[in-house]
Short mmCIF file of C-alpha atoms in Angstrom, two decimals:
data_model
loop_
_atom_site.label_atom_id
_atom_site.label_comp_id
_atom_site.label_asym_id
_atom_site.label_seq_id
_atom_site.Cartn_x
_atom_site.Cartn_y
_atom_site.Cartn_z
CA MET A 11 -19.91 -4.93 -5.52
CA MET A 12 -23.44 -6.05 -2.84
CA ASN A 13 -20.64 -6.43 -0.20
CA LYS A 14 -19.01 -3.41 -1.53
CA THR A 15 -21.72 -1.05 -1.46
CA LYS A 16 -22.47 -2.40 2.72
CA TYR A 17 -18.83 -1.02 3.85
CA PHE A 18 -18.74 1.82 2.43
CA GLU A 19 -23.08 3.95 4.22
CA ARG A 20 -21.27 1.61 7.25
CA GLY A 21 -18.53 3.72 6.96
CA LYS A 22 -20.27 7.36 7.02
CA ALA A 23 -22.61 6.25 9.24
CA SER A 24 -19.99 5.71 12.19
CA LEU A 25 -18.06 9.03 10.56
CA LYS A 26 -21.28 11.10 12.00
CA ALA A 27 -20.64 9.96 15.28
CA LEU A 28 -17.35 10.26 15.02
CA LEU A 29 -19.00 13.65 14.83
CA PHE A 30 -20.89 13.10 17.94
CA LEU A 31 -18.34 11.87 19.66
CA PRO A 32 -16.57 14.49 20.89
CA LEU A 33 -19.96 17.22 21.72
CA ALA A 34 -20.40 12.96 24.05
CA PHE A 35 -17.59 13.45 25.94
CA GLY A 36 -17.90 17.36 26.63
CA ALA A 37 -21.03 17.12 27.82
CA HIS A 38 -20.17 15.16 30.79
CA ALA A 39 -15.72 16.36 30.12
CA GLU A 40 -14.87 15.54 34.07
CA ARG A 41 -15.75 12.55 33.73
CA LEU A 42 -13.85 11.59 30.93
CA PRO A 43 -11.96 8.58 31.42
CA SER A 44 -8.03 10.23 32.83
CA GLN A 45 -8.54 6.25 34.97
CA PRO A 46 -10.30 3.92 32.91
CA GLN A 47 -12.53 3.07 35.45
CA ILE A 48 -14.37 5.90 35.84
CA SER A 49 -16.60 5.25 32.90
CA THR A 50 -17.31 2.15 32.64
CA GLU A 51 -20.80 2.61 34.11
CA GLY A 52 -22.73 3.43 31.21
CA GLU A 53 -24.65 6.95 30.41
CA GLY A 54 -28.13 6.13 32.16
CA SER A 55 -28.82 3.24 29.62
CA GLY A 56 -28.61 0.32 32.33
CA PHE A 57 -25.34 -0.73 30.09
CA SER A 58 -22.79 -1.52 31.46
CA LEU A 59 -18.49 -2.18 30.03
CA THR A 60 -17.95 -4.34 33.15
CA ALA A 61 -19.78 -6.72 31.11
CA CYS A 62 -17.13 -6.29 29.00
CA THR A 63 -13.90 -5.72 31.38
CA ARG A 64 -14.10 -9.16 33.33
CA CYS A 65 -12.68 -10.81 29.41
CA HIS A 66 -10.60 -7.31 28.30
CA GLY A 67 -9.78 -5.78 31.04
CA VAL A 68 -10.17 -2.79 32.57
CA GLY A 69 -7.58 -1.58 30.56
CA GLY A 70 -8.59 -3.14 27.72
CA ASP A 71 -5.55 -4.76 27.26
CA GLY A 72 -7.65 -8.79 26.77
CA ASN A 73 -6.18 -12.38 27.78
CA THR A 74 -3.08 -14.04 25.86
CA ALA A 75 -3.85 -17.62 26.99
CA GLU A 76 -7.47 -17.16 26.39
CA GLY A 77 -6.73 -15.41 23.29
CA ILE A 78 -9.36 -12.92 24.23
CA PRO A 79 -7.82 -9.69 21.59
CA ARG A 80 -6.76 -6.26 22.86
CA LEU A 81 -9.18 -3.18 22.83
CA ARG A 82 -7.26 -0.75 23.63
CA GLY A 83 -6.89 2.07 21.09
CA LEU A 84 -8.46 0.29 18.04
CA PRO A 85 -10.22 2.21 15.56
CA PHE A 86 -13.46 3.86 16.33
CA THR A 87 -15.24 2.61 13.80
CA TYR A 88 -13.59 -0.40 12.59
CA LEU A 89 -14.53 -2.06 16.71
CA LYS A 90 -17.84 -0.47 15.99
CA GLU A 91 -18.12 -2.94 12.85
CA GLN A 92 -17.05 -5.55 14.70
CA LEU A 93 -19.52 -5.55 17.18
CA GLN A 94 -22.20 -5.00 14.96
CA ALA A 95 -20.90 -7.89 12.51
CA PHE A 96 -21.11 -10.64 15.74
CA ALA A 97 -23.65 -8.26 16.63
CA SER A 98 -25.56 -9.27 12.97
CA GLY A 99 -24.11 -13.01 13.14
CA GLU A 100 -22.00 -13.08 10.37
CA ARG A 101 -18.92 -12.82 12.42
CA GLN A 102 -18.21 -15.64 14.58
CA ASN A 103 -17.93 -16.74 17.95
CA PRO A 104 -20.55 -18.40 20.39
CA ILE A 105 -18.93 -15.64 23.05
CA MET A 106 -19.17 -13.10 21.59
CA ASN A 107 -22.62 -13.41 18.90
CA SER A 108 -24.10 -13.46 22.13
CA ILE A 109 -22.66 -11.19 23.73
CA ALA A 110 -23.46 -8.40 21.59
CA ARG A 111 -26.60 -9.73 20.69
CA THR A 112 -28.46 -7.39 23.84
CA LEU A 113 -26.26 -4.71 23.00
CA SER A 114 -28.42 -1.47 21.62
CA ALA A 115 -26.70 1.08 18.46
CA ASP A 116 -26.30 3.20 21.47
CA ASP A 117 -24.11 0.50 23.48
CA ILE A 118 -21.93 0.01 20.41
CA THR A 119 -21.37 3.31 20.39
CA HIS A 120 -20.63 3.64 24.12
CA ALA A 121 -18.72 0.40 23.53
CA ALA A 122 -16.74 1.68 21.44
CA SER A 123 -15.98 5.23 21.92
CA PHE A 124 -14.16 3.43 25.33
CA TYR A 125 -11.67 1.25 23.62
CA THR A 126 -10.46 3.78 21.15
CA GLN A 127 -9.41 7.04 23.67
CA LEU A 128 -7.46 4.30 25.86
CA PRO A 129 -3.78 4.39 24.60
CA PRO A 130 -2.46 1.63 22.00
CA LEU A 131 0.00 -0.83 24.02
CA PHE A 132 2.84 -2.00 20.80
CA GLN A 133 5.37 -4.07 21.26
CA PRO A 134 9.51 -4.41 19.76
CA LEU A 135 8.91 -6.85 16.95
CA GLY A 136 12.78 -7.66 15.87
CA THR A 137 13.46 -10.90 14.77
CA LYS A 138 16.09 -12.85 14.11
CA ASP A 139 15.39 -14.97 11.13
CA GLU A 140 14.81 -13.08 7.99
CA SER A 141 12.26 -15.19 6.68
CA THR A 142 10.00 -14.98 10.04
CA ASN A 143 9.00 -11.78 9.02
CA GLU A 144 9.23 -12.21 5.32
CA LEU A 145 5.77 -11.43 4.41
CA ALA A 146 4.93 -8.82 6.91
CA VAL A 147 6.90 -6.56 5.50
CA HIS A 148 8.05 -7.80 1.80
CA GLY A 149 4.94 -10.19 0.79
CA ARG A 150 4.77 -12.39 -1.96
CA TRP A 151 3.85 -10.48 -4.99
CA SER A 152 3.85 -13.62 -6.90
CA GLU A 153 0.70 -14.48 -5.41
CA ASN A 154 -0.76 -10.88 -5.12
CA ILE A 155 0.66 -10.32 -1.34
CA PRO A 156 1.81 -7.26 -0.23
CA PRO A 157 3.60 -6.69 2.42
CA CYS A 158 1.14 -7.06 5.79
CA ASP A 159 2.69 -3.75 6.50
CA ASP A 160 1.80 -1.97 3.60
CA CYS A 161 -1.59 -1.95 4.89
CA HIS A 162 -1.70 -2.08 8.90
CA GLY A 163 1.61 0.66 8.89
CA PRO A 164 4.97 -0.20 9.74
CA GLU A 165 5.63 -3.26 12.90
CA GLY A 166 1.76 -3.77 12.25
CA LYS A 167 0.70 -0.63 14.25
CA GLY A 168 -2.26 0.08 12.49
CA VAL A 169 -3.85 2.91 9.44
CA GLY A 170 -6.90 4.98 10.31
CA GLU A 171 -10.15 3.74 10.52
CA ASN A 172 -9.98 0.63 9.05
CA PHE A 173 -6.83 -0.95 9.23
CA PRO A 174 -5.95 -2.66 12.62
CA ALA A 175 -2.94 -2.84 14.41
CA LEU A 176 -2.11 -6.70 14.86
CA ASN A 177 0.76 -5.57 17.00
CA GLY A 178 0.31 -6.31 20.75
CA GLN A 179 -2.60 -9.03 19.81
CA SER A 180 -1.53 -12.63 21.12
CA ALA A 181 -0.02 -14.67 19.15
CA ARG A 182 -3.52 -17.57 19.85
CA TYR A 183 -6.20 -14.65 18.94
CA LEU A 184 -3.93 -13.48 15.78
CA GLU A 185 -4.47 -17.35 14.29
CA ASN A 186 -7.35 -17.25 15.08
CA GLN A 187 -8.23 -15.24 12.52
CA LEU A 188 -6.66 -15.72 10.00
CA GLN A 189 -8.34 -19.51 10.52
CA ALA A 190 -10.99 -17.60 11.12
CA PHE A 191 -10.63 -15.39 7.59
CA LYS A 192 -9.54 -18.11 5.88
CA LYS A 193 -13.02 -20.59 6.30
CA GLY A 194 -15.33 -17.23 6.12
CA SER A 195 -16.73 -17.72 9.87
CA ARG A 196 -16.24 -14.18 10.15
CA PRO A 197 -16.82 -11.64 7.19
CA SER A 198 -13.53 -10.25 4.34
CA GLY A 199 -14.09 -6.57 5.53
CA PRO A 200 -13.67 -3.73 3.61
CA LEU A 201 -13.63 -5.04 -0.46
CA ASN A 202 -13.09 -8.13 0.47
CA LEU A 203 -9.34 -7.59 0.63
CA MET A 204 -8.31 -9.68 4.07
CA GLY A 205 -10.69 -12.49 3.04
CA ASN A 206 -8.25 -12.27 0.14
CA ILE A 207 -5.22 -11.69 1.65
CA ALA A 208 -5.83 -15.03 4.13
CA LYS A 209 -7.06 -17.15 1.98
CA LYS A 210 -3.43 -17.05 -0.06
CA LEU A 211 -2.00 -18.33 3.17
CA SER A 212 -0.60 -21.41 4.78
CA ASP A 213 -1.75 -23.08 7.86
CA ALA A 214 2.16 -22.88 8.65
CA ASP A 215 2.66 -18.97 7.24
CA ILE A 216 -0.26 -18.74 9.71
CA GLN A 217 1.90 -19.25 12.81
CA THR A 218 4.94 -17.89 11.59
CA LEU A 219 3.66 -14.47 10.96
CA SER A 220 0.97 -14.16 14.35
CA ARG A 221 4.13 -15.40 16.34
CA TYR A 222 5.40 -12.57 14.64
CA TYR A 223 2.84 -9.66 14.89
CA SER A 224 2.94 -11.14 19.06
CA GLY A 225 6.28 -10.36 19.66
CA SER A 226 6.77 -13.28 20.20
CA SER A 227 9.22 -14.80 17.66
CA PRO A 228 12.36 -16.06 18.60
CA ARG A 229 14.33 -12.06 18.62
CA ASP A 230 17.89 -10.80 17.49
CA THR A 231 19.14 -9.56 20.86
CA GLY A 232 23.03 -9.21 19.53
CA GLY A 233 23.06 -5.29 19.40
CA GLN A 234 22.62 -4.82 16.79
CA PRO A 235 19.75 -2.10 15.78
CA MET B 7 26.05 -11.15 -24.75
CA LYS B 8 23.45 -10.20 -21.68
CA TYR B 9 21.44 -11.96 -24.19
CA LEU B 10 24.32 -15.71 -24.31
CA MET B 11 24.34 -15.39 -20.07
CA THR B 12 20.64 -14.95 -19.72
CA LEU B 13 20.20 -17.71 -21.73
CA ALA B 14 22.28 -19.97 -19.97
CA LEU B 15 21.64 -19.39 -16.16
CA LEU B 16 17.57 -20.05 -17.85
CA VAL B 17 18.53 -23.53 -18.92
CA THR B 18 20.67 -24.45 -15.97
CA SER B 19 17.41 -23.54 -13.86
CA LEU B 20 14.56 -24.58 -15.58
CA ALA B 21 14.45 -27.68 -13.49
CA THR B 22 14.30 -25.39 -10.02
CA LEU B 23 12.10 -23.18 -11.96
CA GLY B 24 9.48 -25.74 -13.00
CA ASN B 25 9.26 -27.19 -9.32
CA GLY B 26 7.69 -23.79 -8.20
CA LEU B 27 5.08 -23.29 -10.78
CA PRO B 28 1.96 -24.76 -11.19
CA ALA B 29 2.07 -27.46 -14.50
CA ASP B 30 -0.49 -25.27 -16.53
CA VAL B 31 1.27 -22.37 -17.30
CA PRO B 32 2.82 -23.14 -20.37
CA PRO B 33 7.35 -22.34 -20.69
CA GLU B 34 6.46 -18.72 -22.72
CA GLU B 35 4.89 -17.53 -19.92
CA TRP B 36 7.50 -18.44 -16.45
CA PRO B 37 7.69 -15.27 -14.53
CA SER B 38 11.44 -13.87 -14.42
CA VAL B 39 12.99 -15.51 -10.99
CA LEU B 40 14.59 -12.85 -8.86
CA PRO B 41 16.73 -12.87 -5.99
CA ALA B 42 15.89 -12.45 -2.88
CA ASP B 43 17.46 -10.04 -0.05
CA HIS B 44 19.47 -12.56 1.61
CA ASP B 45 21.47 -13.35 -1.39
CA ILE B 46 23.38 -9.61 -1.32
CA PRO B 47 26.36 -10.41 -1.50
CA LYS B 48 28.32 -9.12 2.73
CA ASP B 49 30.74 -7.09 1.02
CA GLU B 50 31.72 -3.24 0.08
CA PHE B 51 29.69 -3.46 -3.43
CA GLY B 52 27.01 -5.54 -1.07
CA LYS B 53 26.57 -2.68 0.92
CA MET B 54 26.08 0.13 -1.58
CA VAL B 55 23.70 -2.35 -2.95
CA ARG B 56 21.47 -1.89 0.20
CA GLN B 57 21.53 1.66 -0.37
CA GLY B 58 19.80 1.54 -2.95
CA GLN B 59 17.76 -0.08 -1.90
CA LEU B 60 16.72 1.70 0.79
CA ILE B 61 16.67 4.18 -1.18
CA PHE B 62 14.46 3.05 -3.48
CA SER B 63 11.89 1.63 -0.68
CA ASP B 64 12.15 5.30 1.49
CA THR B 65 13.76 8.23 -0.63
CA GLY B 66 12.82 10.46 1.29
CA GLN B 67 14.39 9.68 4.21
CA PHE B 68 17.44 8.01 2.09
CA ALA B 69 17.83 10.82 -0.40
CA ARG B 70 16.29 13.72 1.16
CA ALA B 71 17.58 16.23 -0.78
CA TYR B 72 16.79 15.72 -4.13
CA VAL B 73 13.33 14.90 -3.06
CA GLY B 74 9.92 16.90 -2.74
CA ASN B 75 7.61 15.01 -1.99
CA ASP B 76 6.34 11.95 0.20
CA LEU B 77 6.48 9.33 -2.56
CA SER B 78 9.24 6.65 -2.68
CA CYS B 79 10.52 4.85 -5.68
CA ARG B 80 8.56 1.80 -4.28
CA ASN B 81 5.24 3.52 -4.42
CA CYS B 82 4.93 2.83 -8.11
CA HIS B 83 7.49 0.22 -8.55
CA LEU B 84 5.87 -2.47 -6.42
CA ASP B 85 8.41 -5.00 -4.78
CA GLN B 86 11.26 -3.10 -4.00
CA GLY B 87 11.44 -2.74 -8.29
CA ARG B 88 11.32 -6.18 -8.71
CA LYS B 89 7.73 -6.36 -9.80
CA ALA B 90 6.40 -7.11 -13.76
CA GLY B 91 3.24 -4.93 -14.17
CA SER B 92 4.94 -1.48 -12.85
CA ALA B 93 8.17 -0.97 -14.63
CA PRO B 94 10.78 -3.18 -12.72
CA LEU B 95 13.97 -1.57 -11.97
CA TRP B 96 16.49 -4.41 -13.51
CA ALA B 97 14.32 -4.34 -16.58
CA ALA B 98 15.14 -0.80 -16.76
CA PHE B 99 18.33 -1.72 -16.52
CA LEU B 100 18.95 -4.03 -19.22
CA SER B 101 17.24 -1.54 -21.55
CA TYR B 102 19.43 2.35 -21.23
CA PRO B 103 21.16 3.41 -23.40
CA ALA B 104 18.20 4.09 -24.97
CA TYR B 105 16.25 7.24 -27.38
CA ARG B 106 13.66 8.42 -25.50
CA ALA B 107 10.95 11.26 -27.08
CA LYS B 108 11.10 13.09 -23.71
CA ASN B 109 14.21 14.91 -24.54
CA HIS B 110 15.17 14.21 -28.02
CA ARG B 111 18.79 11.83 -27.38
CA VAL B 112 19.94 8.51 -25.83
CA ASN B 113 19.55 8.97 -21.89
CA THR B 114 22.54 6.74 -19.76
CA PHE B 115 20.11 4.93 -16.55
CA GLU B 116 22.21 6.83 -14.81
CA GLU B 117 20.45 10.56 -16.93
CA ARG B 118 17.07 8.34 -16.37
CA LEU B 119 17.11 8.11 -12.79
CA GLN B 120 17.55 11.80 -12.82
CA ASP B 121 14.48 12.22 -14.46
CA CYS B 122 12.51 10.40 -12.38
CA PHE B 123 13.94 12.98 -9.03
CA ARG B 124 12.90 15.79 -11.32
CA TYR B 125 9.07 14.67 -12.19
CA SER B 126 7.72 11.26 -9.80
CA MET B 127 9.44 12.59 -6.69
CA ASN B 128 9.24 15.97 -7.71
CA GLY B 129 12.62 17.47 -6.54
CA LYS B 130 16.13 17.94 -8.03
CA ALA B 131 18.50 15.80 -10.21
CA PRO B 132 21.39 14.14 -8.48
CA PRO B 133 24.69 15.24 -9.59
CA LEU B 134 25.29 12.56 -12.25
CA GLY B 135 28.16 10.34 -9.77
CA ASP B 136 26.45 11.58 -7.06
CA PRO B 137 25.91 8.74 -4.17
CA VAL B 138 22.41 8.27 -4.85
CA LEU B 139 22.83 7.93 -8.34
CA VAL B 140 25.50 4.91 -7.64
CA ALA B 141 23.48 3.12 -4.84
CA LEU B 142 20.18 3.08 -7.03
CA GLU B 143 21.99 1.82 -10.41
CA SER B 144 24.44 -1.48 -8.06
CA TYR B 145 20.56 -2.36 -6.74
CA ALA B 146 19.48 -2.58 -10.16
CA TYR B 147 22.52 -4.40 -11.37
CA TRP B 148 22.76 -7.28 -8.68
CA MET B 149 18.71 -7.78 -9.12
CA GLU B 150 19.66 -7.95 -12.99
CA LYS B 151 22.81 -9.93 -13.29
CA ASN B 152 21.75 -12.70 -10.46
CA ALA B 153 18.07 -12.57 -12.34
CA LYS B 154 16.87 -15.91 -13.97
CA ILE B 155 15.30 -14.49 -17.43
CA ASN B 156 13.34 -15.53 -19.33
CA PRO B 157 13.60 -13.92 -22.36
CA ARG B 158 10.97 -15.14 -23.98
CA LEU B 159 8.84 -12.68 -21.63
CA THR B 160 9.12 -8.43 -21.73
CA GLU B 161 8.34 -7.74 -18.58
CA ARG B 162 10.14 -3.93 -19.52
CA GLY B 163 7.61 -1.18 -18.23
CA PHE B 164 3.54 -1.23 -18.28
CA PRO B 165 1.56 -3.43 -20.16
CA LYS B 166 0.50 -1.53 -22.43
CA LEU B 167 -4.30 -0.92 -21.71
CA GLN B 168 -6.96 -1.58 -24.13
CA LYS B 169 -8.62 2.45 -25.24
CA PRO B 170 -11.78 2.43 -23.54
CA SER B 171 -14.84 1.38 -25.24
CA THR B 172 -16.84 4.93 -23.84
CA PRO B 173 -13.61 7.54 -22.88
CA PRO B 174 -13.24 8.70 -20.18
CA SER B 175 -15.52 9.72 -18.00
CA TYR B 176 -14.34 12.42 -14.26
CA GLU B 177 -17.58 11.31 -13.16
CA ARG B 178 -18.17 8.36 -13.69
CA GLY B 179 -14.24 7.87 -12.24
CA LYS B 180 -15.47 9.45 -9.14
CA ILE B 181 -17.78 6.81 -8.19
CA VAL B 182 -14.86 4.21 -9.49
CA TYR B 183 -12.56 6.24 -6.63
CA ALA B 184 -15.19 6.12 -4.08
CA ASN B 185 -16.15 2.44 -3.84
CA ASN B 186 -12.25 1.17 -4.43
CA CYS B 187 -9.69 3.56 -3.30
CA GLU B 188 -11.06 5.90 -1.41
CA LEU B 189 -10.42 3.50 1.97
CA CYS B 190 -6.45 4.20 1.08
CA HIS B 191 -6.05 7.42 -0.82
CA GLY B 192 -8.34 9.50 1.11
CA SER B 193 -11.35 10.91 -0.04
CA ASN B 194 -9.34 14.30 -1.05
CA GLY B 195 -6.63 12.31 -2.56
CA GLN B 196 -3.78 12.72 0.33
CA GLY B 197 -3.12 9.58 1.51
CA ARG B 198 -2.58 8.18 4.48
CA ILE B 199 -0.17 7.93 7.52
CA ALA B 200 0.02 5.36 9.91
CA ASN B 201 -0.13 4.73 13.79
CA GLY B 202 3.50 6.03 14.10
CA GLY B 203 3.87 8.61 11.75
CA HIS B 204 5.23 7.07 8.74
CA LEU B 205 2.91 7.63 5.33
CA VAL B 206 1.28 4.05 3.98
CA PHE B 207 -0.54 4.99 1.14
CA PRO B 208 0.82 7.51 -0.63
CA PRO B 209 -1.42 10.35 -2.10
CA LEU B 210 -2.22 10.82 -5.36
CA TRP B 211 -2.94 14.06 -6.01
CA GLY B 212 -1.74 17.22 -4.39
CA ASN B 213 1.77 19.35 -3.40
CA ARG B 214 2.14 15.92 -1.81
CA SER B 215 1.98 13.90 -4.99
CA PHE B 216 4.22 13.32 -8.52
CA ASN B 217 4.60 16.61 -11.27
CA TRP B 218 2.91 17.48 -14.20
CA GLY B 219 6.27 15.81 -16.24
CA ALA B 220 5.48 12.41 -14.96
CA GLY B 221 5.45 9.60 -16.45
CA MET B 222 1.95 8.51 -14.55
CA ALA B 223 0.42 11.97 -15.05
CA HIS B 224 -0.07 10.53 -18.49
CA LEU B 225 -3.85 8.90 -18.44
CA ASP B 226 -2.15 5.98 -20.92
CA LYS B 227 -0.19 5.73 -18.63
CA ALA B 228 -1.37 5.15 -15.26
CA ALA B 229 -4.46 3.60 -16.94
CA ALA B 230 -2.18 0.26 -17.68
CA TYR B 231 -0.47 1.51 -13.97
CA ILE B 232 -3.96 1.05 -11.88
CA LYS B 233 -5.70 -1.97 -13.70
CA THR B 234 -2.67 -3.56 -13.30
CA ASN B 235 -1.72 -2.62 -9.72
CA MET B 236 -4.47 -1.21 -7.54
CA PRO B 237 -6.72 -1.68 -5.67
CA LEU B 238 -3.35 -3.01 -3.81
CA SER B 239 -3.55 -7.10 -3.44
CA LEU B 240 -7.07 -6.81 -5.87
CA GLY B 241 -5.03 -6.35 -9.39
CA GLY B 242 -6.77 -6.73 -13.00
CA SER B 243 -9.90 -6.51 -10.58
CA LEU B 244 -10.80 -3.00 -12.35
CA SER B 245 -12.64 -2.79 -15.65
CA ASN B 246 -10.43 -1.00 -18.46
CA GLN B 247 -13.61 1.09 -18.84
CA ASP B 248 -13.18 1.46 -15.46
CA ALA B 249 -9.07 1.93 -14.84
CA TRP B 250 -8.57 4.51 -17.56
CA ASP B 251 -12.08 6.44 -15.34
CA VAL B 252 -10.24 6.50 -12.50
CA ALA B 253 -6.97 7.39 -13.75
CA TYR B 254 -9.21 10.32 -16.01
CA PHE B 255 -10.55 11.43 -12.28
CA MET B 256 -7.00 11.05 -10.53
CA GLU B 257 -5.72 13.41 -13.30
CA GLY B 258 -8.20 15.78 -12.54
CA HIS B 259 -7.08 17.05 -10.22
CA ASP B 260 -4.20 19.60 -9.71
CA ARG B 261 -0.37 18.65 -9.09
CA PRO B 262 2.75 20.55 -8.47
CA GLN B 263 3.75 22.50 -11.25
CA ASP B 264 6.06 20.87 -14.47
CA PRO B 265 9.43 22.05 -13.76
CA ARG B 266 9.48 22.36 -17.48
CA TYR B 267 6.83 25.09 -16.89
CA THR B 268 8.14 28.47 -18.73
CA GLY B 269 5.63 30.96 -17.01
CA SER B 270 2.21 30.20 -19.06
CA VAL B 271 0.47 27.23 -18.95
CA ASP B 272 -0.73 27.25 -22.28
CA GLU B 273 2.97 27.90 -23.72
CA THR B 274 3.68 24.89 -21.76
CA ARG B 275 1.08 23.04 -22.43
CA ALA B 276 2.12 23.73 -26.35
CA LEU B 277 5.41 22.28 -25.47
CA PHE B 278 5.44 19.52 -23.32
CA HIS B 279 1.65 18.05 -22.90
CA HIS B 280 1.14 18.04 -26.95
CA THR B 281 -0.94 14.69 -25.89
CA GLN B 282 -4.25 13.12 -25.57
CA ASN B 283 -3.03 11.76 -22.46
CA SER B 284 -2.08 14.58 -20.94
CA LEU B 285 -4.77 16.39 -19.11
CA TYR B 286 -2.05 19.68 -17.97
CA GLY B 287 -3.46 22.91 -19.47
CA HIS B 288 -8.02 21.14 -20.13
CA LEU B 289 -10.76 22.36 -17.73
CA VAL B 290 -12.07 19.85 -15.62
CA ALA B 291 -14.22 19.91 -13.18
CA GLY B 292 -14.04 23.49 -13.19
CA HIS B 293 -10.30 24.14 -12.89
CA VAL B 294 -8.10 24.66 -15.86
CA LEU B 295 -5.32 22.28 -15.16
CA GLY B 296 -1.55 23.84 -14.00
CA ASN B 297 -3.30 25.96 -12.11
CA GLY B 298 -1.39 24.68 -8.95
CA PRO B 299 -3.28 22.85 -6.60
CA VAL B 300 -6.61 24.24 -5.54
CA SER B 301 -7.34 23.42 -2.34
CA LYS B 302 -11.68 22.09 -1.52
#
């Protein structure tokens, strides 16, 4: 119950921030990042996004081999909540914990609004073998696991402010997160939805799903639609 | 005859069935086992089954002419019509022809399907024999024929939910909604669209939802559905009282007119909504329901 109300309060706070966002950008509209590099400078706070681009890339693409997530186009509320959870230590990751602790509330808002406005980049997820996306599109209702796509959207492209896209992340990153939810080293998210589901997944499920959403399952190339 | 066949099937399948289930589940509670998509035959009949499944999963796209809202059959009949606790399609197939108080006569399965389009889908009934009905019936028949059904279980319909200890309340329901439903169904019950434009969280009230004639517009059915299946993936987690309260809050908003509307809300209520389980025609939160959705 505590957890629930907390998430809703957070949601409201970030909604307000979202309302002010256009204003904040409007004030220096001529500097809106048509090229991302332009806005990697913090606005006078001494904070610079180069602290992030070093690992997440200037375009927010992340790094597949290192398991560094793609941030471009993720929802503002979601990004902000994750940075807050890294800062408080609820979401455990040594690298991001030490980085997020140095960020002010304004820095977090600035970083989240920068990455959210970069256009997302999705890849085709076709699969040759129906069993590799079984959980993603059909779920396993006997254990009350709905299809992942029911919450993360068709092909995992994300829904609204609270359901991040899975499409576009690397298999390594996805696998790390599902294991983290399962172990409890990452908070289980709004209504405990994600933690509750991850605890029902086997290691084999996690591997298959991570490969599927990263677009690295063997794909059907037979020319069939 | 059907019963004997399913019994025989059940006996032959008990061994395999037992393997996947926890030992503490007594045989009379073993759920029926349903066929998987890859069991659909690759012949002309199989093509019709697949078509029925497509219609069931994305009704607005595959039966557009008969649909007047944003819902699909699968939004209420979960797991593409398989899941017990959400009026599974295969169990319904077994149960018709049947007498229905709604129209005071015996209905065939096809006629029952027609009503889903008129009310739940707020559209119009495909004519008997229409390919849309043939496809849906084929899908239901295929599922039922290949299921290993436990004859000791009744999995038809929605489970009955005990009456709440306190009469349901709009105000309490509003709080339950904000804490458990709004995240997905939106602050105004409008649902949510995924990146890419596909509706993922269906609307619960308003112009794009089911109409006043639908089964889901009854408090008892909505409360039972919600208790068993919502919040998505957390079915069973709400108390009975919360389920009734939030059902009342949901039904306390307006939705498309009952297609049997006579021109007067009072008369339509007297003729078709003469039950405690319908809020049609009632004054709720300052609005007489049945006069059309109001934008807030």
